[in-house]
mmCIF file of C-alpha atoms and ligand atoms in Angstrom:
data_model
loop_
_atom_site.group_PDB
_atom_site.id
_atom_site.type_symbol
_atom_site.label_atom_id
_atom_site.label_comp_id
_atom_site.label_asym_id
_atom_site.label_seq_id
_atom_site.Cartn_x
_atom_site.Cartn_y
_atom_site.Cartn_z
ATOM 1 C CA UNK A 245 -142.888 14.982 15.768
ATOM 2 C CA UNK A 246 -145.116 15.288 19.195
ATOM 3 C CA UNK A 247 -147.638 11.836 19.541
ATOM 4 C CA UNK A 248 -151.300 12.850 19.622
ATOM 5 C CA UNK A 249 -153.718 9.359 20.221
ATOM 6 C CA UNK A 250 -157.129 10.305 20.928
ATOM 7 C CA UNK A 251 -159.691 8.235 18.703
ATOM 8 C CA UNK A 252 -163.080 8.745 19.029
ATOM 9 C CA UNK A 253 -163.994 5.914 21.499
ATOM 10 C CA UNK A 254 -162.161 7.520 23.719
ATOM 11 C CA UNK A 255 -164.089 10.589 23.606
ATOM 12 C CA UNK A 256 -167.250 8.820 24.472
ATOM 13 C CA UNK A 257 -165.300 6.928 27.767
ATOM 14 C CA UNK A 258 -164.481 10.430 28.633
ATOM 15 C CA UNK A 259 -167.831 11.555 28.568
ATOM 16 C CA UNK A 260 -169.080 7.748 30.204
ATOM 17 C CA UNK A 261 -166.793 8.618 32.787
ATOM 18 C CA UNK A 262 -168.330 12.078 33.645
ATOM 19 C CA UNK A 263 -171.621 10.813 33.262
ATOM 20 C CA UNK A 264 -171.045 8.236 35.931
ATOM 21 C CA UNK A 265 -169.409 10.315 38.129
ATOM 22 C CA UNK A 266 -171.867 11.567 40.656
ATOM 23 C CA UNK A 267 -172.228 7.371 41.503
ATOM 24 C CA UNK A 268 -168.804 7.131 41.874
ATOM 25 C CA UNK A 269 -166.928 7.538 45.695
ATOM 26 C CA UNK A 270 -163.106 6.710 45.095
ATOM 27 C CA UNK A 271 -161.473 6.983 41.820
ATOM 28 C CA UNK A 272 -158.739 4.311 40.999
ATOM 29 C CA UNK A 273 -156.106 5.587 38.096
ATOM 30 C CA UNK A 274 -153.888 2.802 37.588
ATOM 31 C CA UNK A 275 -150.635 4.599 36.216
ATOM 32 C CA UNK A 276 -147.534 2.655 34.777
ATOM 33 C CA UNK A 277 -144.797 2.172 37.149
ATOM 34 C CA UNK A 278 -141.936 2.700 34.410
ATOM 35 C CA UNK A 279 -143.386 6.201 33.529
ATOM 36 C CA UNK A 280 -145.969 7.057 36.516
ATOM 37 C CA UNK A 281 -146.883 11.398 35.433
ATOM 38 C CA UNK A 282 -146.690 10.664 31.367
ATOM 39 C CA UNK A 283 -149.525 7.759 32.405
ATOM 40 C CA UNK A 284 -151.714 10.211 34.365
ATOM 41 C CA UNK A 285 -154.163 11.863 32.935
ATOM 42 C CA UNK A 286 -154.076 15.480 33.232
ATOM 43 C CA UNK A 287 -157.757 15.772 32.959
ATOM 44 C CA UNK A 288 -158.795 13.374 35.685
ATOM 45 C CA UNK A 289 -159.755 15.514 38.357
ATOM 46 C CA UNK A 290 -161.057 17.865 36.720
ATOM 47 C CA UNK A 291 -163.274 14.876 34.808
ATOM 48 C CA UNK A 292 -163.857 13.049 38.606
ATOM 49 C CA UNK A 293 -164.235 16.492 40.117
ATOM 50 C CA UNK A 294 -161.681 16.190 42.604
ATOM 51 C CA UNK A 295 -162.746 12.797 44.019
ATOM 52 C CA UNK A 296 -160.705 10.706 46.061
ATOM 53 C CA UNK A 297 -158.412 8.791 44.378
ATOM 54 C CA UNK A 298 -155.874 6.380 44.661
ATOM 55 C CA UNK A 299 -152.853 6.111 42.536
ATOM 56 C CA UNK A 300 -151.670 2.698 41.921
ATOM 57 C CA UNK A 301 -148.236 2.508 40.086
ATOM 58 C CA UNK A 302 -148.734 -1.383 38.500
ATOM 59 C CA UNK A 303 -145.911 -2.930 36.797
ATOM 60 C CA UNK A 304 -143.377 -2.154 40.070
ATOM 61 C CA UNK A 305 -141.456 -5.129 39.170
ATOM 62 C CA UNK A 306 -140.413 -3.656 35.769
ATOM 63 C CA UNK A 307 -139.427 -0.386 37.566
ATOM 64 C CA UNK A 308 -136.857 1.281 39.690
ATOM 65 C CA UNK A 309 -137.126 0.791 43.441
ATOM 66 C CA UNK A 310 -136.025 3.806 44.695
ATOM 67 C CA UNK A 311 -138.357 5.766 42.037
ATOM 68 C CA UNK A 312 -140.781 3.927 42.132
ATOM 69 C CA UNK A 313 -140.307 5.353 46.329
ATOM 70 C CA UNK A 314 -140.115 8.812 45.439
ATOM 71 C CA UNK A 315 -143.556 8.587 43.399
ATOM 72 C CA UNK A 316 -145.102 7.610 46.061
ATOM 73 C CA UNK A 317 -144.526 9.923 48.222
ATOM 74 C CA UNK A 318 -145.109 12.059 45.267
ATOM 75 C CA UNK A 319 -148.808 11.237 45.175
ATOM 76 C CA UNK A 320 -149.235 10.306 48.960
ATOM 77 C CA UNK A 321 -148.656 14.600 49.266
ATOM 78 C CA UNK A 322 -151.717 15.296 47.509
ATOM 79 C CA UNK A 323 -154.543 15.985 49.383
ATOM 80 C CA UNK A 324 -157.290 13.194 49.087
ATOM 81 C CA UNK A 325 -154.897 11.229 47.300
ATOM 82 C CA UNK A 326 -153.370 7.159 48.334
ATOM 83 C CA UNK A 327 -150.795 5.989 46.460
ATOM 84 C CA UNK A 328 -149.892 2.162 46.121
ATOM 85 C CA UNK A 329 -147.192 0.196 43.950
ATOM 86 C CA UNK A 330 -147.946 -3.437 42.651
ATOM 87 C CA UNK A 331 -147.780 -6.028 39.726
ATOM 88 C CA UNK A 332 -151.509 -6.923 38.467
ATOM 89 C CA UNK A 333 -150.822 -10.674 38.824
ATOM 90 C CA UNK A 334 -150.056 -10.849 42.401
ATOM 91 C CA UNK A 335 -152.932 -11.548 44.615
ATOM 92 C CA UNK A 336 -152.019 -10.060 48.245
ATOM 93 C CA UNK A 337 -150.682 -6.577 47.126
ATOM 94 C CA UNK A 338 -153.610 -6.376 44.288
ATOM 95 C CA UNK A 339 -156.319 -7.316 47.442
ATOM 96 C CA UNK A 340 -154.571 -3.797 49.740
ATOM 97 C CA UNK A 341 -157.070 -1.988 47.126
ATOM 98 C CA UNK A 342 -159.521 -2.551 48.659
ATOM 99 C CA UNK A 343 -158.436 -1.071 52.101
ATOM 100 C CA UNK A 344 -157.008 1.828 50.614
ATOM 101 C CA UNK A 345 -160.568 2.471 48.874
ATOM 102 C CA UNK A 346 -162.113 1.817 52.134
ATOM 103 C CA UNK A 347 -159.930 4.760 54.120
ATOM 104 C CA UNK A 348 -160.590 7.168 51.193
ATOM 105 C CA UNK A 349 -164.072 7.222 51.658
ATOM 106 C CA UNK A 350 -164.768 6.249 55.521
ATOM 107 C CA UNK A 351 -168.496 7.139 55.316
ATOM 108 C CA UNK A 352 -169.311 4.423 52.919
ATOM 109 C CA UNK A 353 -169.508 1.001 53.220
ATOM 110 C CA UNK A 354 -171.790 -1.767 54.718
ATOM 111 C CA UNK A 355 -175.191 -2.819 52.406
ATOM 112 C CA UNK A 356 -177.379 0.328 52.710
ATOM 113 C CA UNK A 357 -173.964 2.678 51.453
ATOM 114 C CA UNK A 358 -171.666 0.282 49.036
ATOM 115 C CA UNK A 359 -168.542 1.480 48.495
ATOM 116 C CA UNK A 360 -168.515 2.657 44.717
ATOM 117 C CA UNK A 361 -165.429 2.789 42.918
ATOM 118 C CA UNK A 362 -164.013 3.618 39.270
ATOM 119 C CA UNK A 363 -161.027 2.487 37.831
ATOM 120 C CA UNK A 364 -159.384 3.896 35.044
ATOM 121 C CA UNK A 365 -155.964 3.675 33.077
ATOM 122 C CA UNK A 366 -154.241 3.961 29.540
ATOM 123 C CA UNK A 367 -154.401 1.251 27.594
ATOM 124 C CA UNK A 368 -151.976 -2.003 27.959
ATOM 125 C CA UNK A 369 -151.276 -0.763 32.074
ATOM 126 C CA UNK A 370 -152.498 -4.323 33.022
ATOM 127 C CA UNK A 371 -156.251 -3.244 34.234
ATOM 128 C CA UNK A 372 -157.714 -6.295 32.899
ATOM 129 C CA UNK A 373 -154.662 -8.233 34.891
ATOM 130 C CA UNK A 374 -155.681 -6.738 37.833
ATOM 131 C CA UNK A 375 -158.795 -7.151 38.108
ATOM 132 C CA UNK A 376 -159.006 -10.626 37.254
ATOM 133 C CA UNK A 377 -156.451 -10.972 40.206
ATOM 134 C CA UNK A 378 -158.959 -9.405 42.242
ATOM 135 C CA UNK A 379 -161.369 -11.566 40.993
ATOM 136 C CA UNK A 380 -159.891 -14.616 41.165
ATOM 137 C CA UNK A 381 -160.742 -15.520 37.402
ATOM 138 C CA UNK A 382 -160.785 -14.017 34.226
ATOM 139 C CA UNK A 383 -163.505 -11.324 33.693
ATOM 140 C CA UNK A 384 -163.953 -10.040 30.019
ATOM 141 C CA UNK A 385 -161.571 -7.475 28.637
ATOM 142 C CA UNK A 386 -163.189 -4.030 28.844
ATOM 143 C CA UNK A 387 -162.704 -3.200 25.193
ATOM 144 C CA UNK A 388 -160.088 -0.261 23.929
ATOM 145 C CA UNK A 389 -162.438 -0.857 20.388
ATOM 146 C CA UNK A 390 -164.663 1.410 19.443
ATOM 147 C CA UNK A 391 -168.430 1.226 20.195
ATOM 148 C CA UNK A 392 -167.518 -0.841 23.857
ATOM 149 C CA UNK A 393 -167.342 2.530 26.050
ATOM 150 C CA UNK A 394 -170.308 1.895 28.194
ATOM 151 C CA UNK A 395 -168.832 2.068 31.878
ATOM 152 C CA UNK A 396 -171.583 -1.184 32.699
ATOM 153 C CA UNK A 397 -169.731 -3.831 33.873
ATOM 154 C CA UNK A 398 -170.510 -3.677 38.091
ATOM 155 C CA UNK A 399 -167.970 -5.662 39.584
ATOM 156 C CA UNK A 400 -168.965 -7.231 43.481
ATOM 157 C CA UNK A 401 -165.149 -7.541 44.988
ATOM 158 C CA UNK A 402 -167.218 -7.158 48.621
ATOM 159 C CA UNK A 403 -170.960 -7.462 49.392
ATOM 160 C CA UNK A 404 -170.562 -3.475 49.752
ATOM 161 C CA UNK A 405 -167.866 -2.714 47.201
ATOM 162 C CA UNK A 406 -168.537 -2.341 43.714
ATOM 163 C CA UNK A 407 -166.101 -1.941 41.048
ATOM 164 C CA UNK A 408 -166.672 -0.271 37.740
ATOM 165 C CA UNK A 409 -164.356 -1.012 34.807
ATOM 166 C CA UNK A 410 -163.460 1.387 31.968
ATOM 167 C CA UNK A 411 -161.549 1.215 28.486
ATOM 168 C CA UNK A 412 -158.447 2.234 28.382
ATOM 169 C CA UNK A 413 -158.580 6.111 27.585
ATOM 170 C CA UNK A 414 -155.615 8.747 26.797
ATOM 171 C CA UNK A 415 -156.332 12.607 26.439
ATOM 172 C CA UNK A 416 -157.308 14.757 23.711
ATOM 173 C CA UNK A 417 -153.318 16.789 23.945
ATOM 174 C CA UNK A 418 -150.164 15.188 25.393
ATOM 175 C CA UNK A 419 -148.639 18.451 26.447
ATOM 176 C CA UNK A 420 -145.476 17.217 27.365
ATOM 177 C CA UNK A 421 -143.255 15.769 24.026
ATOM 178 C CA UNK A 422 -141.385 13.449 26.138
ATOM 179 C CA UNK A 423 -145.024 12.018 27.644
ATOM 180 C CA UNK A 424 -145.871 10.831 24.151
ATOM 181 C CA UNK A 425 -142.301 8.589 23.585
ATOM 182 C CA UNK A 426 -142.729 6.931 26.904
ATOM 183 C CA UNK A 427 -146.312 6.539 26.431
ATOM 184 C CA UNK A 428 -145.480 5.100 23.567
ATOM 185 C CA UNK A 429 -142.788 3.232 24.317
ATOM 186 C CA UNK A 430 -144.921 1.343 27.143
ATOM 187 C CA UNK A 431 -147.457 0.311 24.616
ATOM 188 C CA UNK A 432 -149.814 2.599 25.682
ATOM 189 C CA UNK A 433 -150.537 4.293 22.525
ATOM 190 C CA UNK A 434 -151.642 2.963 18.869
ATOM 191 C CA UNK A 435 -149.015 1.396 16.950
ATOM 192 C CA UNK A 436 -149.922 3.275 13.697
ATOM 193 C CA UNK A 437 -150.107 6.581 16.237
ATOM 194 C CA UNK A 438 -146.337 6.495 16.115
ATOM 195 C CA UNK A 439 -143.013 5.620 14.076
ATOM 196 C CA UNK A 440 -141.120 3.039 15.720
ATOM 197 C CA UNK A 441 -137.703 4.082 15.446
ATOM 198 C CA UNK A 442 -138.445 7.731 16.252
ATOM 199 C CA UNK A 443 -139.779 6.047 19.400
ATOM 200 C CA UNK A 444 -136.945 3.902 20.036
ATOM 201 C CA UNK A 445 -134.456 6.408 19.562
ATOM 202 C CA UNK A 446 -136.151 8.549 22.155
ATOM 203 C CA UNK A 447 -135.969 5.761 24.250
ATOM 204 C CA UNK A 448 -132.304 4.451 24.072
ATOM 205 C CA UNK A 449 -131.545 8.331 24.538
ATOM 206 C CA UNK A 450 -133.127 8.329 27.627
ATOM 207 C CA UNK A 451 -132.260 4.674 28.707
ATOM 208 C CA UNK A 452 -128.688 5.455 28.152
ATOM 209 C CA UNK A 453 -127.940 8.158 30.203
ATOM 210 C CA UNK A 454 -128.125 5.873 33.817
ATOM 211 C CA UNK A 455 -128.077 2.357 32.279
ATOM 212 C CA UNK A 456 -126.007 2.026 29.426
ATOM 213 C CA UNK A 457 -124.152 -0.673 30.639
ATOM 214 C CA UNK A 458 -126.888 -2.835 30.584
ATOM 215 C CA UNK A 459 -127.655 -2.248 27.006
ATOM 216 C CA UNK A 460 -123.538 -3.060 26.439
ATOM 217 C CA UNK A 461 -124.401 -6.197 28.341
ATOM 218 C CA UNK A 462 -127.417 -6.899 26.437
ATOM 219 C CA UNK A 463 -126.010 -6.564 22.728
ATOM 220 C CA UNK A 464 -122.635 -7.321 23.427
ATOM 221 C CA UNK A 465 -121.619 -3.674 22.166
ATOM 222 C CA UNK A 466 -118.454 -2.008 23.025
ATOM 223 C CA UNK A 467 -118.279 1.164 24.127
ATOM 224 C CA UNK A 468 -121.218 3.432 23.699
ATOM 225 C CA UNK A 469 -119.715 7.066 24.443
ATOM 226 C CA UNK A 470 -119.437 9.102 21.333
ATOM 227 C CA UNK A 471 -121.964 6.492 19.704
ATOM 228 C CA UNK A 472 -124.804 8.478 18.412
ATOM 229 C CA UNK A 473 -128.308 7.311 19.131
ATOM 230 C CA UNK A 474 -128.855 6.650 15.626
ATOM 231 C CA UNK A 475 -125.405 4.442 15.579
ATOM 232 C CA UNK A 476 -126.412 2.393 18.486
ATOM 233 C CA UNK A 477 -129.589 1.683 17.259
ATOM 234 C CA UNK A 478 -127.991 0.101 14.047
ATOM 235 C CA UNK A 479 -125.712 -1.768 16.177
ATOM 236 C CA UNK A 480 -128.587 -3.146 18.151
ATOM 237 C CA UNK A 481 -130.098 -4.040 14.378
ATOM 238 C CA UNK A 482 -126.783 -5.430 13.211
ATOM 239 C CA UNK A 483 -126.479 -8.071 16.564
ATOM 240 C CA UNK A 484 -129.906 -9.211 16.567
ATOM 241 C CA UNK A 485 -130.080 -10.178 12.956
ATOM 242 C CA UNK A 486 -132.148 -7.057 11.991
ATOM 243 C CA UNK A 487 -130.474 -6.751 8.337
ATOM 244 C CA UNK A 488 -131.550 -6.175 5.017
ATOM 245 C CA UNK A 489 -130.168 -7.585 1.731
ATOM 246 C CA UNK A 490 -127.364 -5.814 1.434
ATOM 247 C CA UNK A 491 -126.202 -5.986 4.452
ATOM 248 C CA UNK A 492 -127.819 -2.564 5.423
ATOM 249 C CA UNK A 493 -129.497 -2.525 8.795
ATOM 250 C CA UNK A 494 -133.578 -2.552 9.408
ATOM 251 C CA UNK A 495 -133.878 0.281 11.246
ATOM 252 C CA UNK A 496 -137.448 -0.705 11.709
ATOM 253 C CA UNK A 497 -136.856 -4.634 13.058
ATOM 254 C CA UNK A 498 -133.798 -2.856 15.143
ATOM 255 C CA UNK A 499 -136.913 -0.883 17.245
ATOM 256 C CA UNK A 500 -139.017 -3.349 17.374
ATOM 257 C CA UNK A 501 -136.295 -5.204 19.465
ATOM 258 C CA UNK A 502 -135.574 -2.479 21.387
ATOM 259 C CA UNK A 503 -139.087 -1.768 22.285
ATOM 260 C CA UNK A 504 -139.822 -5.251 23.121
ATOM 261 C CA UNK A 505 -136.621 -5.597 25.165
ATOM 262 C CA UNK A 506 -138.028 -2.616 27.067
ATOM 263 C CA UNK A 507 -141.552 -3.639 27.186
ATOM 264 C CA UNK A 508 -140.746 -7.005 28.891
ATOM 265 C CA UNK A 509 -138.044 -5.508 30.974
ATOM 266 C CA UNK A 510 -135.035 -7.300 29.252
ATOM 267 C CA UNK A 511 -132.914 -4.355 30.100
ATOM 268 C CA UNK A 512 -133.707 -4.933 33.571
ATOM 269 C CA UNK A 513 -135.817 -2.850 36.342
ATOM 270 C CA UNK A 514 -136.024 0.965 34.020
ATOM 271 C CA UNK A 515 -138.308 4.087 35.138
ATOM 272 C CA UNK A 516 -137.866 6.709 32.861
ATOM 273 C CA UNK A 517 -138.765 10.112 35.007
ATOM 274 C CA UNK A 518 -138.484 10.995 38.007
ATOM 275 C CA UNK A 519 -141.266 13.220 39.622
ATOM 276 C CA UNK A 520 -138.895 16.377 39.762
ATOM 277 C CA UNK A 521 -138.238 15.985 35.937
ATOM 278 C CA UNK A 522 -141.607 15.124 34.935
ATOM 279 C CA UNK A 523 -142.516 18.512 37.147
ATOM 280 C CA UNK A 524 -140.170 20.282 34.775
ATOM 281 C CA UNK A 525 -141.456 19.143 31.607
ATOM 282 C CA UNK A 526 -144.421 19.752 32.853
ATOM 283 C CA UNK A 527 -143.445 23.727 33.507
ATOM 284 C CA UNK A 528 -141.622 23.913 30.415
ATOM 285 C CA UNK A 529 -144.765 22.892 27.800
ATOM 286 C CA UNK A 530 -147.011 25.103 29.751
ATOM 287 C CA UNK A 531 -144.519 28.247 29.378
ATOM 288 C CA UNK A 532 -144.082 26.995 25.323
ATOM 289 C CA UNK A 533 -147.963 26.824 25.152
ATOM 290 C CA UNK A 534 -148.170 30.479 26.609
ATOM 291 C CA UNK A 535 -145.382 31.646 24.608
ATOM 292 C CA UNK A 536 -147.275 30.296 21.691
ATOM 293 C CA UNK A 537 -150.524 31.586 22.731
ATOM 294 C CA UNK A 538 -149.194 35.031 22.816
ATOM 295 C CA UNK A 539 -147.498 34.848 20.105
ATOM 296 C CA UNK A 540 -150.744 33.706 18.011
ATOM 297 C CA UNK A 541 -152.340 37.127 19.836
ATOM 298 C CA UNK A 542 -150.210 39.633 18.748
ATOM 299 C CA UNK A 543 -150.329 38.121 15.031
ATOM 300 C CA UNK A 544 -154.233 38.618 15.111
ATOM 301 C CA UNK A 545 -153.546 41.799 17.105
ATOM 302 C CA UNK A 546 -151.381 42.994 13.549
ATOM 303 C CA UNK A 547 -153.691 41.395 10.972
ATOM 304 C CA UNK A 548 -156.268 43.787 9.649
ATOM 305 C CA UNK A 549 -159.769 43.598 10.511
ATOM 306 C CA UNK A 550 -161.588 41.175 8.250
ATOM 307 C CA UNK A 551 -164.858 42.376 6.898
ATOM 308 C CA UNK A 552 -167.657 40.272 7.231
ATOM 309 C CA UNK A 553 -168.591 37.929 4.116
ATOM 310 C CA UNK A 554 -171.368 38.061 2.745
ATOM 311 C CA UNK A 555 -173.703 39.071 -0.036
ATOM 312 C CA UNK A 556 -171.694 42.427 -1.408
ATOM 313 C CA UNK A 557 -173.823 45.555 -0.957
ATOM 314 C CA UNK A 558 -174.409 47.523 -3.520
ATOM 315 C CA UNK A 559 -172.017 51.220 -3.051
ATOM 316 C CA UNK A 560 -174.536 53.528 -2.088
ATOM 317 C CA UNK A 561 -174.061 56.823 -4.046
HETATM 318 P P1 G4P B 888 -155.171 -3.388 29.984
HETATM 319 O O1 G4P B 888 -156.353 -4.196 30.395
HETATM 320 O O2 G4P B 888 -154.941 -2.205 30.873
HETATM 321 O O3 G4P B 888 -155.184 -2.996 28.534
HETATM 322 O O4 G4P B 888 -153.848 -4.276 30.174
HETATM 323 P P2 G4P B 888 -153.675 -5.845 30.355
HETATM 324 O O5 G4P B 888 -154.169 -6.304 31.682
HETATM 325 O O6 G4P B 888 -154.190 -6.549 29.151
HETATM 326 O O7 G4P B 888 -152.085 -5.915 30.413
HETATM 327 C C1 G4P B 888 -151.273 -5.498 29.323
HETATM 328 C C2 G4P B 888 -149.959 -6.259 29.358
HETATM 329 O O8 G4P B 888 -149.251 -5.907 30.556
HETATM 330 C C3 G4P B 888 -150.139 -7.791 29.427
HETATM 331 O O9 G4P B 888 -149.046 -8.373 28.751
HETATM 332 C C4 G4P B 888 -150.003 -8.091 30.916
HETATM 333 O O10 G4P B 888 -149.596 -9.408 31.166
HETATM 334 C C5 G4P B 888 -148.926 -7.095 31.305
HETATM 335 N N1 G4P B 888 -148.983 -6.731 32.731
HETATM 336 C C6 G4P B 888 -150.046 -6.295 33.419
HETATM 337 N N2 G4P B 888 -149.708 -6.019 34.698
HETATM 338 C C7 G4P B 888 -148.398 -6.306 34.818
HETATM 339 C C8 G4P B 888 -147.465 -6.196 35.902
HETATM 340 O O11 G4P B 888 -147.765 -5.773 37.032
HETATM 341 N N3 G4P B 888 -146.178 -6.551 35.621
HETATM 342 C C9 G4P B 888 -145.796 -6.989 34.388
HETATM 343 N N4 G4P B 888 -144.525 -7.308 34.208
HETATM 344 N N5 G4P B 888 -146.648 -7.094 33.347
HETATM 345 C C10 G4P B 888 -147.932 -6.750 33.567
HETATM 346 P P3 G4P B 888 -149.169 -8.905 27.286
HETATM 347 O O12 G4P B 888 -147.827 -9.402 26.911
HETATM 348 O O13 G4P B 888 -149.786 -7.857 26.423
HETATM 349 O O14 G4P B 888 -150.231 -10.037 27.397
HETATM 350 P P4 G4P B 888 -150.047 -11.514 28.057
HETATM 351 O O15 G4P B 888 -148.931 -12.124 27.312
HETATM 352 O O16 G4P B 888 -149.778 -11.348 29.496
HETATM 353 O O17 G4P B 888 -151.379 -12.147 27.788
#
């Protein structure tokens, strides 16, 4: 089943977010490295309307190298657009930020024009990590909870560059199907948004494909082709003690090892699209969503013309 997360906080960041807007001179989104197009959000420029922004792909060091290269250049193609890979906790390549912001908006800067700058993310891509790194201490958590989605907290990382924090925020529709398993998969959505193995078997389907040996090496399992997804997910239960009385395997405590293998990078270095295929998704769920839409037209096109309700008027004779 596709993974919708959109509570009603994040609503109100969305709107924050607009609201603050005509402050704002370079929008940061802070994307996941493992799963850099299923992090963006496909509303942002229309929400920052078409601001400068600079793509920062965090969590490099749990992702593949020569992706991680391709979506870079990726995002360094757009117009407007700087593109930067780093992990939160490290100080120098956390502190380039601030000269990428700097070139993105060359009229600002100095005391009489700060530079102003948004940052925004999904939840759990390591915003609060990075800018405490910036900081050089640890700042409050902008809350994911409801009721915190005031964009207020002004942070000085310059005398003229200001910082302003937001909660983590998805989008009202993840188009693409695959989009919600990796988001998912990351941590970025709601754990009761989502069942676990569903999730985890979308994920060792994927994860398979290029590093299956690294799974065999993990779990000590033999060979995996002709294995179902299902099957090695039970095997992954069986090894790791996930078992029920019985002997029957918990599917459940089998994905929860899986994800967390993935989530701390276990399995070693993983991305799980590559800007090409995440371009074809992409193209795919918009021609299913026109399909559907014209689909749902030529149904109302058939049905017969309702007649208004409303109090029943007497047959005139
Ligand atoms: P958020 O504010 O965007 O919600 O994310 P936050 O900084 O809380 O980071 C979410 C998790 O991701 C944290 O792990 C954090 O340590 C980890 N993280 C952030 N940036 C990086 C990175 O560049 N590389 C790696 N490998 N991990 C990163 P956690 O287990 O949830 O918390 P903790 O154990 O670190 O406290």
């Amino acid at each position: 089943m596709p993974i919708q997360w959109f509570p009603g906080h994040m609503h109100s960041t969305q709107k924050a977010i607009a609201e603050r807007m005509p402050e704002i001179d370079v929008v940061i989104e802070l994307l996941d490295a493992r799963l850099p197009g299923s992090s963006a959000n496909p509303l942002l420029a229309r929400l920052t309307g078409g601001k400068p922004s600079l793509k920062v792909l965090n969590k490099q060091d749990l992702a593949e190298p020569a992706l991680t290269a391709l979506w870079l250049a990726h995002y360094q193609a757009r117009p407007g657009t700087k593109a930067l890979a780093l992990d939160a906790g490290e100080t120098a390549p956390a502190r380039q930020l601030i000269p990428a912001c700097r070139a993105l908006a060359p009229l600002r800067g100095g005391m009489v024009k700060p530079l102003r700058v948004l940052i925004c993310g999904i939840p759990n891509v390591g915003k609060s990590t990075l800018i405490n790194t910036l900081l050089g201490q640890r700042s409050a958590k902008t809350g994911d909870e409801p009721g915190i989605t005031k964009i207020e907290q002004r942070l000085v990382l310059a005398n003229d560059f200001y910082l302003f924090d937001t909660p983590g925020m998805l989008w009202p529709r993840i188009e693409v199907e695959r989009s919600g398993y990796h988001l998912a998969a990351s941590g970025g959505i709601g754990r009761n948004a989502y069942d676990e193995p569903e999730v985890a078997l979308a994920l060792l389907a994927n994860v398979r494909s290029r590093h299956g040996d690294r799974l065999q090496l993990r779990y000590k399992l033999g060979e995996l082709v002709g294995l179902s997804d299902e099957a090695l997910l039970a095997d992954i239960g069986r090894k790791r003690g996930g078992l029920l009385p019985g002997g029957q395997v918990n599917l459940q405590k089998a994905a929860e090892i899986a994800l967390t293998d993935f989530r701390t990078g276990a399995w070693g270095r993983i991305t799980l699209e590559s800007p090409e295929e995440f371009l074809q998704w992409q193209a795919g769920a918009a021609a299913a969503d026109a399909e559907r839409q014209a689909q749902r037209a030529a149904r109302n096109k058939r049905k017969p013309k309702q007649h208004a309700t409303g109090a029943a008027k007497a047959p005139s004779d």
